[in-house]
mmCIF file of C-alpha atoms in Angstrom:
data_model
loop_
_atom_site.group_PDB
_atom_site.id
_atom_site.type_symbol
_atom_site.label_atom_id
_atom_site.label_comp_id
_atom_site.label_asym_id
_atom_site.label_seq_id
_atom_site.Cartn_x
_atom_site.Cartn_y
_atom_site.Cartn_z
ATOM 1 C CA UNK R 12 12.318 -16.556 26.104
ATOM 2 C CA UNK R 13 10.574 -13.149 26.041
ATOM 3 C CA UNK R 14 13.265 -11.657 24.698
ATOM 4 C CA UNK R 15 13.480 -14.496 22.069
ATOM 5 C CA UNK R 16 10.087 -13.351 21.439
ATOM 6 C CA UNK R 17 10.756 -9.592 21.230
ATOM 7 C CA UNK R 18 13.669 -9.920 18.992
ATOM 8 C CA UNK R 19 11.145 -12.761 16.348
ATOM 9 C CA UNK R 20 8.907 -9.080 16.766
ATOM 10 C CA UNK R 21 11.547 -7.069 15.113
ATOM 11 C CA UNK R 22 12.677 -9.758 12.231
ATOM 12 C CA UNK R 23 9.075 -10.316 10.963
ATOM 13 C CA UNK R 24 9.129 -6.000 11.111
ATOM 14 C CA UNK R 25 12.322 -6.018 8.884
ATOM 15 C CA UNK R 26 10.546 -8.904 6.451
ATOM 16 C CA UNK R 27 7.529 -6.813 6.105
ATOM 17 C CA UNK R 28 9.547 -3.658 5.921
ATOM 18 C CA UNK R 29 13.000 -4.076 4.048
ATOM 19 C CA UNK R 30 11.773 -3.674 0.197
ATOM 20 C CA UNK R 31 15.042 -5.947 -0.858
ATOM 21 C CA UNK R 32 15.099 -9.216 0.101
ATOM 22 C CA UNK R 33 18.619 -9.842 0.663
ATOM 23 C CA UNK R 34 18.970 -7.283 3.184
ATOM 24 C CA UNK R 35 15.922 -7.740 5.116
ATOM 25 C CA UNK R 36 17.545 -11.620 5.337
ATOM 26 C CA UNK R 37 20.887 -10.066 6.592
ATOM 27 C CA UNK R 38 19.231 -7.812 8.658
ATOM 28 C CA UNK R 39 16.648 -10.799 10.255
ATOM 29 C CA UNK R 40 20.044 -13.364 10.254
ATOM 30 C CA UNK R 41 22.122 -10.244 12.748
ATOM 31 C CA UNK R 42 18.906 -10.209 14.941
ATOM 32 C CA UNK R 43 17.706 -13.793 15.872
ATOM 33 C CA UNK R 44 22.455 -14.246 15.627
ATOM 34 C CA UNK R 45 22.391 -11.484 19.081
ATOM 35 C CA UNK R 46 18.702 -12.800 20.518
ATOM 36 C CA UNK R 47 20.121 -16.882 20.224
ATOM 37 C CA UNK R 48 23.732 -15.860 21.519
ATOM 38 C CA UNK R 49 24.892 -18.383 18.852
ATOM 39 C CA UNK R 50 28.110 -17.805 17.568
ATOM 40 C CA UNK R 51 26.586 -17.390 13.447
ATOM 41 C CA UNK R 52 23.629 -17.818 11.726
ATOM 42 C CA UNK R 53 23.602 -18.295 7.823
ATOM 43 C CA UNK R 54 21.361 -19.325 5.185
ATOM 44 C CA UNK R 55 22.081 -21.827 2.280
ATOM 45 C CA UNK R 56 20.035 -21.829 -0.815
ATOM 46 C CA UNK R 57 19.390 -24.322 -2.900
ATOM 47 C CA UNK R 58 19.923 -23.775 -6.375
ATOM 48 C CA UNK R 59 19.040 -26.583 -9.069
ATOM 49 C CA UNK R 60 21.380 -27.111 -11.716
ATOM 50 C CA UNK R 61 20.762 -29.584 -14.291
ATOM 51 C CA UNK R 62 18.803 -32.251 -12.710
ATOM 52 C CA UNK R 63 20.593 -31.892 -9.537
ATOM 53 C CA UNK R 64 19.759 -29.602 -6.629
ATOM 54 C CA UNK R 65 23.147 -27.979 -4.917
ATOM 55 C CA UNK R 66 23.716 -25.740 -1.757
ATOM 56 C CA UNK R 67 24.917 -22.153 -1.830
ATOM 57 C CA UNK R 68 26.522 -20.305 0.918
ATOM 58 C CA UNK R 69 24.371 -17.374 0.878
ATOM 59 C CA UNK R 70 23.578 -14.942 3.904
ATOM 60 C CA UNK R 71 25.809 -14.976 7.226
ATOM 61 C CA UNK R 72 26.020 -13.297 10.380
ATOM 62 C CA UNK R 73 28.763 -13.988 12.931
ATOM 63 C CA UNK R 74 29.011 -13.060 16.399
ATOM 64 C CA UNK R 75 32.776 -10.693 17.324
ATOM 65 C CA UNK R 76 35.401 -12.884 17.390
ATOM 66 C CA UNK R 77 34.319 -15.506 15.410
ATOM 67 C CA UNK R 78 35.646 -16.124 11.780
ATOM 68 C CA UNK R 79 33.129 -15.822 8.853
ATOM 69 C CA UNK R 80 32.861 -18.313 6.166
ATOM 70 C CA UNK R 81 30.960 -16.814 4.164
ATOM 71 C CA UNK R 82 33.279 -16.471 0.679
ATOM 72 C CA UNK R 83 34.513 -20.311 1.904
ATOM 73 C CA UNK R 84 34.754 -22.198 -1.846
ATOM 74 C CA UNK R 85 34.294 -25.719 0.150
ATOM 75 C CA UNK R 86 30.786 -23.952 1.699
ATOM 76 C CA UNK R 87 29.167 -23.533 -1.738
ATOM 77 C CA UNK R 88 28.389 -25.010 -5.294
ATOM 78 C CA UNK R 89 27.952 -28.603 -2.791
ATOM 79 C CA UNK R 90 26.150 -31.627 -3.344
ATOM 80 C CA UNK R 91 23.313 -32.964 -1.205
ATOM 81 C CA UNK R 92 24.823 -36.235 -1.773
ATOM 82 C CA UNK R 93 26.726 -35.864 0.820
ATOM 83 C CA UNK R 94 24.251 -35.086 3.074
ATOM 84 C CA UNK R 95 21.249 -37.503 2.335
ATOM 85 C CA UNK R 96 19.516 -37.319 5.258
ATOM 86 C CA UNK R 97 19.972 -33.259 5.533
ATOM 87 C CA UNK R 98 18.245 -33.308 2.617
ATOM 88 C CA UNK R 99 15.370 -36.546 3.761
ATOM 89 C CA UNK R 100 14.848 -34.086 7.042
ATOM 90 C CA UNK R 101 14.636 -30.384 5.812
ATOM 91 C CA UNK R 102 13.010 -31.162 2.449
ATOM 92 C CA UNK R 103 9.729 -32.505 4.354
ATOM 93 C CA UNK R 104 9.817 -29.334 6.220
ATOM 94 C CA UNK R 105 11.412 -30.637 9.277
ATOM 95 C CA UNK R 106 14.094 -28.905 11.549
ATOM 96 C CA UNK R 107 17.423 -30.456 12.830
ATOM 97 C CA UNK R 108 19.654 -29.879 15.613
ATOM 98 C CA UNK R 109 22.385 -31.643 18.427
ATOM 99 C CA UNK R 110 25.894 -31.466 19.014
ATOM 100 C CA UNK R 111 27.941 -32.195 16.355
ATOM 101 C CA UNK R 112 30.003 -35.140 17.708
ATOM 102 C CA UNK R 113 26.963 -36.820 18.308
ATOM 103 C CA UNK R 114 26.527 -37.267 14.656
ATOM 104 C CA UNK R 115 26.655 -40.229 12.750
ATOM 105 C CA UNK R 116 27.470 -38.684 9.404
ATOM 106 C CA UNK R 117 31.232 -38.529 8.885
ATOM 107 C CA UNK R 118 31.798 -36.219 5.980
ATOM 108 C CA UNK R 119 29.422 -33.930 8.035
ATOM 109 C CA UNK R 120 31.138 -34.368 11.501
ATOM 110 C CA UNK R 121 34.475 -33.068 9.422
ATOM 111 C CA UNK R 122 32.961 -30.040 7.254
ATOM 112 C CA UNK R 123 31.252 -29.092 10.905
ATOM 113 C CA UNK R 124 34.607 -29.397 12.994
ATOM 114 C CA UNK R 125 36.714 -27.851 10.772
ATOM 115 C CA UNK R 126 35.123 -24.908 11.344
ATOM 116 C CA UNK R 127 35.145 -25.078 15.005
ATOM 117 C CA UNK R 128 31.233 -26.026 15.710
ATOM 118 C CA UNK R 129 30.344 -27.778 18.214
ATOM 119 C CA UNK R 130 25.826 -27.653 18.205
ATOM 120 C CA UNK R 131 24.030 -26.435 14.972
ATOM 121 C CA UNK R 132 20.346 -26.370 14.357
ATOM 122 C CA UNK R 133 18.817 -26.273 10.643
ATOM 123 C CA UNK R 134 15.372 -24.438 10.511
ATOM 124 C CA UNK R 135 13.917 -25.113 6.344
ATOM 125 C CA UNK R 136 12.867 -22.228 4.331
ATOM 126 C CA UNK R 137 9.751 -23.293 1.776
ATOM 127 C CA UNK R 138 8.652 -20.775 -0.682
ATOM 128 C CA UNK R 139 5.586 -21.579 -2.647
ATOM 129 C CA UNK R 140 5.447 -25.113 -1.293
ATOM 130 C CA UNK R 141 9.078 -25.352 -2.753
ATOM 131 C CA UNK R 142 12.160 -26.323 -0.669
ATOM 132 C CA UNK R 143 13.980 -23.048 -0.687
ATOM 133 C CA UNK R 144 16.558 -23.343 1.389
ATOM 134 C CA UNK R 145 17.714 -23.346 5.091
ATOM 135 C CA UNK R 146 18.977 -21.609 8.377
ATOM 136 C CA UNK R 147 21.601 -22.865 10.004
ATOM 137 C CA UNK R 148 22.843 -21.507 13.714
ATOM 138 C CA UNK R 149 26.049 -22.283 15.332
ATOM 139 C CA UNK R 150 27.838 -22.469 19.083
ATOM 140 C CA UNK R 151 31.494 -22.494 18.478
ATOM 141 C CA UNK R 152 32.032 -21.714 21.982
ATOM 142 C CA UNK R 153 29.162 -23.809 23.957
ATOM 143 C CA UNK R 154 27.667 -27.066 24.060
ATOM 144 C CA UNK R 155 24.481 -25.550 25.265
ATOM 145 C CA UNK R 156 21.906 -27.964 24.355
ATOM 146 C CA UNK R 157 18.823 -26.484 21.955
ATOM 147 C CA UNK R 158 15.389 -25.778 24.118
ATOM 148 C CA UNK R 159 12.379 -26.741 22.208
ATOM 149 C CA UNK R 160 10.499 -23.827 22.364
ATOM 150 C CA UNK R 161 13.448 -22.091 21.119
ATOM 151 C CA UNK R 162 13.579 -24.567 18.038
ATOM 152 C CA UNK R 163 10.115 -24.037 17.873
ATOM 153 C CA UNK R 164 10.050 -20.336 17.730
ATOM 154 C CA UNK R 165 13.342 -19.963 14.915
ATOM 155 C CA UNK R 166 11.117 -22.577 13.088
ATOM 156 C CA UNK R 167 8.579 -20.003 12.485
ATOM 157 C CA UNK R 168 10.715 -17.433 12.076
ATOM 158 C CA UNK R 169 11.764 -19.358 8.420
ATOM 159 C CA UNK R 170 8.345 -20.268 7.723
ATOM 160 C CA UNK R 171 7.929 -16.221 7.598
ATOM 161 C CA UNK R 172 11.122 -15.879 5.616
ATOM 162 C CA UNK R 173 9.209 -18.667 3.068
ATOM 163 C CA UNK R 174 6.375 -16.365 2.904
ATOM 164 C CA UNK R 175 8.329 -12.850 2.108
ATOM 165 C CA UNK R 176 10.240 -15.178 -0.677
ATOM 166 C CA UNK R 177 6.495 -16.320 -1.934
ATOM 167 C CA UNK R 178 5.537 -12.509 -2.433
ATOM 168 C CA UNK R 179 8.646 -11.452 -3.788
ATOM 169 C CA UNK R 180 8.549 -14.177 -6.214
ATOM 170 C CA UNK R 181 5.006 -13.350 -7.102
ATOM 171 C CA UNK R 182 5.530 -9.549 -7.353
ATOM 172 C CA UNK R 183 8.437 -10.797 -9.471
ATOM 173 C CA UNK R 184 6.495 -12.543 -12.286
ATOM 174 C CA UNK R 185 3.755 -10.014 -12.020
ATOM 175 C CA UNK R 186 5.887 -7.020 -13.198
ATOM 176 C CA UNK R 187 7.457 -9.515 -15.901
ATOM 177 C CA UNK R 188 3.644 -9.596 -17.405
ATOM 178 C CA UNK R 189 3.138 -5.870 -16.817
ATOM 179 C CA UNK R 190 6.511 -5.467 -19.066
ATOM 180 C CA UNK R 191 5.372 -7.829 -21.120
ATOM 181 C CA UNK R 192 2.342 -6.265 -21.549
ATOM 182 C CA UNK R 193 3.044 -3.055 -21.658
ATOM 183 C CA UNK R 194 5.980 -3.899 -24.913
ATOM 184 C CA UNK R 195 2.743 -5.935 -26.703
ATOM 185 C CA UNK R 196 1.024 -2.917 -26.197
ATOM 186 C CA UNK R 197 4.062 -0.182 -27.542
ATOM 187 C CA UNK R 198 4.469 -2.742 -30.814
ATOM 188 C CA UNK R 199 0.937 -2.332 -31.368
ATOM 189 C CA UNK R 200 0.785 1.171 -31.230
ATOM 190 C CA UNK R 201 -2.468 1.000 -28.894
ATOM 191 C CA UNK R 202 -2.910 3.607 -27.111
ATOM 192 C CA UNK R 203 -4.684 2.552 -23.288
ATOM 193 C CA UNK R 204 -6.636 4.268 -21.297
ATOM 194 C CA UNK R 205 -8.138 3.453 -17.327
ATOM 195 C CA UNK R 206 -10.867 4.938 -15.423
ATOM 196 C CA UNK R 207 -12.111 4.627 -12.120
ATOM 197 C CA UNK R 208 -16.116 5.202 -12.448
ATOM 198 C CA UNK R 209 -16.782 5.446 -9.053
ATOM 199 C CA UNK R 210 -14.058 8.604 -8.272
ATOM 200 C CA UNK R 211 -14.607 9.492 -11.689
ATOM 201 C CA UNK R 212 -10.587 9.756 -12.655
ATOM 202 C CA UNK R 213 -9.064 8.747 -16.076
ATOM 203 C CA UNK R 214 -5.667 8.021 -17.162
ATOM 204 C CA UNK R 215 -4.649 8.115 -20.101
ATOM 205 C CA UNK R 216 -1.463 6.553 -21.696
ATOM 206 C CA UNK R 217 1.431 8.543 -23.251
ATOM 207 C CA UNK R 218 0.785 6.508 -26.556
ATOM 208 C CA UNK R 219 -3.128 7.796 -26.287
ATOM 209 C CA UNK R 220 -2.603 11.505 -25.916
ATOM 210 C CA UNK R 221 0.234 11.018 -29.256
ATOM 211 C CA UNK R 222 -2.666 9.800 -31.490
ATOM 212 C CA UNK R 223 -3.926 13.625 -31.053
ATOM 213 C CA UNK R 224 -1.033 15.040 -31.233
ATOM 214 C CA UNK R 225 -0.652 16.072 -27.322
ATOM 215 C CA UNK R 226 1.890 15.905 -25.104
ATOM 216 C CA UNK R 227 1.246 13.932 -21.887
ATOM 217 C CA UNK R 228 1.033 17.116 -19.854
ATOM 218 C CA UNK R 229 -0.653 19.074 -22.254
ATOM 219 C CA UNK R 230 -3.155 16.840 -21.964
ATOM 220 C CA UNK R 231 -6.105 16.968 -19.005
ATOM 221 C CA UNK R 232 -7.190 13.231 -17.827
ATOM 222 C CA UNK R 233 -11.360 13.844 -17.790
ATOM 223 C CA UNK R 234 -14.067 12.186 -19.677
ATOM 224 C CA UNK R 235 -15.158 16.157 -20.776
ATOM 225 C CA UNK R 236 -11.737 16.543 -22.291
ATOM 226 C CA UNK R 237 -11.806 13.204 -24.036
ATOM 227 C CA UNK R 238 -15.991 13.886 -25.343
ATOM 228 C CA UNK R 239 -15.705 17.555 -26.612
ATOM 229 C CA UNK R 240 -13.099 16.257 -28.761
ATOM 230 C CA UNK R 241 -15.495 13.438 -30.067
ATOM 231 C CA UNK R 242 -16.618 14.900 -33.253
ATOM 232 C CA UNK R 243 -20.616 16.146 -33.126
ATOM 233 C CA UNK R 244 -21.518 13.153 -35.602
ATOM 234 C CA UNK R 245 -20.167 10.318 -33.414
ATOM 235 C CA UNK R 246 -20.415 12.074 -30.221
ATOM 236 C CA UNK R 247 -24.038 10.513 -29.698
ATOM 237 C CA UNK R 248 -23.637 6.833 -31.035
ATOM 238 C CA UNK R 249 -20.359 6.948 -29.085
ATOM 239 C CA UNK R 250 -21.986 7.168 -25.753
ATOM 240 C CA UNK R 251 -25.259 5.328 -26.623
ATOM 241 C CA UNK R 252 -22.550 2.260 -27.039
ATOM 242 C CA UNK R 253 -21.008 3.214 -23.736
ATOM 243 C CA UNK R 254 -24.278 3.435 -21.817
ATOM 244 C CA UNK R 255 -25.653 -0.293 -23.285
ATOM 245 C CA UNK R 256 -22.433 -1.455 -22.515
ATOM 246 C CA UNK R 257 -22.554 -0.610 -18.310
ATOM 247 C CA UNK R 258 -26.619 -1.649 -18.878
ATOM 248 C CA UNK R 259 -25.448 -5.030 -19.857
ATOM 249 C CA UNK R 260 -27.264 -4.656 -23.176
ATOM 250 C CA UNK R 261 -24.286 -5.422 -25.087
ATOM 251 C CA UNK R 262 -21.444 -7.793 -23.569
ATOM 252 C CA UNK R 263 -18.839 -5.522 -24.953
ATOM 253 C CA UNK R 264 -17.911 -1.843 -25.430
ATOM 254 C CA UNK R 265 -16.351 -1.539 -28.636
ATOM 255 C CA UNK R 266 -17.340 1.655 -31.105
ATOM 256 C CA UNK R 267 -15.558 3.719 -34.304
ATOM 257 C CA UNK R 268 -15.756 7.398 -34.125
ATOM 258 C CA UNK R 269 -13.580 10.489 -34.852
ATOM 259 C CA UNK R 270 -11.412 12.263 -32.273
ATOM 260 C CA UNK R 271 -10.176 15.403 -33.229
ATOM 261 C CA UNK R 272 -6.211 16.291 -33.834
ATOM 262 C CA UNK R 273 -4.629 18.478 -31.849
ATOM 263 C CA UNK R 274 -3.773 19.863 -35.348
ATOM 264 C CA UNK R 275 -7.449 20.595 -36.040
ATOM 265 C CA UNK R 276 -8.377 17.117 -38.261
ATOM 266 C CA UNK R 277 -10.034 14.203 -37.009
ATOM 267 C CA UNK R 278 -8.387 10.980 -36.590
ATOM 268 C CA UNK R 279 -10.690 7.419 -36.498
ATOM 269 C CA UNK R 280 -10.513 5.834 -33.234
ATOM 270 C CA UNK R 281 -11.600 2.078 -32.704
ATOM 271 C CA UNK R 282 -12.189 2.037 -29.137
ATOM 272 C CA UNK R 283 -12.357 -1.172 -27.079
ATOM 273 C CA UNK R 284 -12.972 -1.767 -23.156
ATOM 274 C CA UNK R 285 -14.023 -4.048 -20.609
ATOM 275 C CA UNK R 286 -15.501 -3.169 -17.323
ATOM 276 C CA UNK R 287 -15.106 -4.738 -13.339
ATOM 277 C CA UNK R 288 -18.546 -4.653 -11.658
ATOM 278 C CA UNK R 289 -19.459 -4.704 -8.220
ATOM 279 C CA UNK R 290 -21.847 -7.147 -6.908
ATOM 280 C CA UNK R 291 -24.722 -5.646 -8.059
ATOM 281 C CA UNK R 292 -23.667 -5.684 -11.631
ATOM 282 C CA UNK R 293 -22.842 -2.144 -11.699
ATOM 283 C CA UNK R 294 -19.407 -1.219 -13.528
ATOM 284 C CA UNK R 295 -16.867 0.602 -10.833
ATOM 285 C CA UNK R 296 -13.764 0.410 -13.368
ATOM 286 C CA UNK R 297 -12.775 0.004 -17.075
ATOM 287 C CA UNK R 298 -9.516 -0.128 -18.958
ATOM 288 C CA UNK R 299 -9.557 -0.406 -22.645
ATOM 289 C CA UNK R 300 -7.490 0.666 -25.675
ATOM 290 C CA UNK R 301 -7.740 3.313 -28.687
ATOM 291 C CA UNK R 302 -5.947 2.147 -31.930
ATOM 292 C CA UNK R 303 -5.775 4.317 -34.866
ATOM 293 C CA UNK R 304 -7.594 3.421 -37.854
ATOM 294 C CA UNK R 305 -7.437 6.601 -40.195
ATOM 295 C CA UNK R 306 -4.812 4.835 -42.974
ATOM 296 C CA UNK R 307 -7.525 1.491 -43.280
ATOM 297 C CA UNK R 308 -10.831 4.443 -43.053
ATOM 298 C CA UNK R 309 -8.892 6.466 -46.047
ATOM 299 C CA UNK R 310 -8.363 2.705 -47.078
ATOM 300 C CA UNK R 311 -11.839 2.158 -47.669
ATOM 301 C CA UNK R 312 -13.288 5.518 -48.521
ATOM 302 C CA UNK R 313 -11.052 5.016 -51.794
ATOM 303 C CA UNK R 314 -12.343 1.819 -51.884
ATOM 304 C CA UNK R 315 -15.463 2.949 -52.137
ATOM 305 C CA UNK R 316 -15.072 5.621 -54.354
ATOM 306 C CA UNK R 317 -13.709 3.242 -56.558
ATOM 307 C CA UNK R 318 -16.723 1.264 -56.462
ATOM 308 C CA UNK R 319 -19.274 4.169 -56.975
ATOM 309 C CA UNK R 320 -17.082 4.720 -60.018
ATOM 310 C CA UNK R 321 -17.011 1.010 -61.403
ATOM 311 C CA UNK R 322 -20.842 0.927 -60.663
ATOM 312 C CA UNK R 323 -21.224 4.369 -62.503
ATOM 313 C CA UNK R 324 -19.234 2.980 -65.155
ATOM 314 C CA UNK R 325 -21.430 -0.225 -65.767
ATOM 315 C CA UNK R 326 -24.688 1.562 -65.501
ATOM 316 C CA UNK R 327 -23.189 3.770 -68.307
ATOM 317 C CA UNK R 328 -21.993 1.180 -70.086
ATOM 318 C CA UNK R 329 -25.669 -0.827 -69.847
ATOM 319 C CA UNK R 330 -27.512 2.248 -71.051
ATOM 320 C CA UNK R 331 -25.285 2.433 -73.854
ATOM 321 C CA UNK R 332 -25.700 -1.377 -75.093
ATOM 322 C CA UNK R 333 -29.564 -0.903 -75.044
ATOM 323 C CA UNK R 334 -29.212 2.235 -77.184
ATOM 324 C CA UNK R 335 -26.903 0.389 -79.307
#
């Protein structure tokens, strides 16, 4: 049993360890196959297609001498229908095991003794609550009946391989947003920017550094490099927005100003960002976005002229009526 013990040691190492999944499964499979002395260990995975859920031969291990099945047609693409109360046991996150002529199933005694087993024992996988799949362990060679502490143990064992699924899943569909995000924010043309307040370190994004006409390492990531190029007139009402921002004056930051070209012009910045506080209220990070806005400023500065010239015009035109 120690050694049972030693060996679970090693497998929950290679689960936290192995960064891809299907090799720290082949790697856990080989080392609970040598610490059981079972003649293979495999995993099925369920797979759901349509409205059905089917079993897919998956993962194996097998001990010297033994034949694989793993590549065996009959062993995958299979239908729980023929094993109803596999699927009654392990779904409710319960294990199975005996010898196999000592089952009642038919179609089950056949698919097991065609392969030469004579005890099995099915430990469920669950990730994120849902019925992932199973392991399944094999004595082609012995009747040697399961201990429960054993069963016990191998039990947990798949709980563990559940929970290494869970975060792979969830790492999974967190760099799917980060893509996601990160495409929204290329289409915009935004360019982002993060900084750590407390070790007082910026980043700033490739897309940031090209609205100025920099190259990313032309560029030095420090709040001094990002104000001296603030021009003189915004410079102030810039950071008066900043500061009533972290004082909780204003719920946002958000502020126009001028940020001069590497080229020597200015280019109008809209700059937006939101802050995480610690618990005293006191902002420890911010990420938040620059977006060019020169085109819609030269926008409205002809605008405008074209209004100080339609106003001139009417004045003119009123002055001339009453001399008329």
């Amino acid at each position: 049993m120690l050694h049972l013990l030693n060996s679970i040691s090693q497998a929950n190492s290679a689960l936290l360890s192995e960064g891809d999944i299907d090799k720290a499964i082949n790697e856990v499979i080989a080392i609970l196959g040598f610490a059981t002395q079972v003649d293979r260990v495999y995993v099925f995975t369920n797979k759901k297609i349509g409205n059905e859920l089917r079993l897919y031969y998956t993962h194996e291990w097998c001990r010297e001498g033994i034949e694989p099945q793993f590549g065996n047609p009959e062993l995958s693409d299979i239908s729980y229908d023929f094993f109803p109360y596999m699927y009654e046991t392990l779904s409710k996150d319960k294990y199975m095991y005996g010898l196999v002529e000592d089952s009642t199933n038919e179609i089950f005694k056949e698919i097991m003794e065609s392969q030469g087993i004579l005890t099995y024992l099915f430990t469920p996988i669950f990730c994120d609550g849902d019925y992932w799949g199973w392991i399944g362990y094999d004595n082609c060679t012995t009747k040697d009946k399961w201990e429960q502490e054993v069963v016990q143990s191998l039990y947990t064992v798949a709980r563990n391989i559940g929970i290494r699924l869970s975060r792979e899943k969830a790492t999974l569909e967190q760099n799917r947003l980060l893509e996601r995000f990160e495409m929204t924010i290329k289409a915009s043309q935004q360019g982002m920017w993060e900084w750590d307040i407390v070790n007082q370190k910026l980043n700033y994004s490739p897309i940031f550094m090209k609205m100025i006409g920099y190259e990313p390492n032309e560029f030095e990531h420090t709040y001094d490099n990002w104000k001296i190029r603030v021009h003189p007139d915004d410079i102030e009402n810039t950071e008066r927005s900043l500061n009533e921002y972290f004082t909780k004056v204003t719920e946002t930051y958000q502020n126009e100003f001028r940020l001069k070209h590497k080229a020597g012009h200015y280019v109008w910045i809209n700059g937006f960002g939101i802050a995480k506080r610690d618990e005293n209220g006191k902002p420890i990070y911010m990420v938040g976005t620059h977006v060019d806005i020169t085109p819609l400023k030269k926008q409205q500065e002809i605008l405008e002229e074209q209004k100080n010239e339609f106003d001139k015009l009417i004045n003119n035109l009123g002055e001339a009526v009453f001399r008329l």
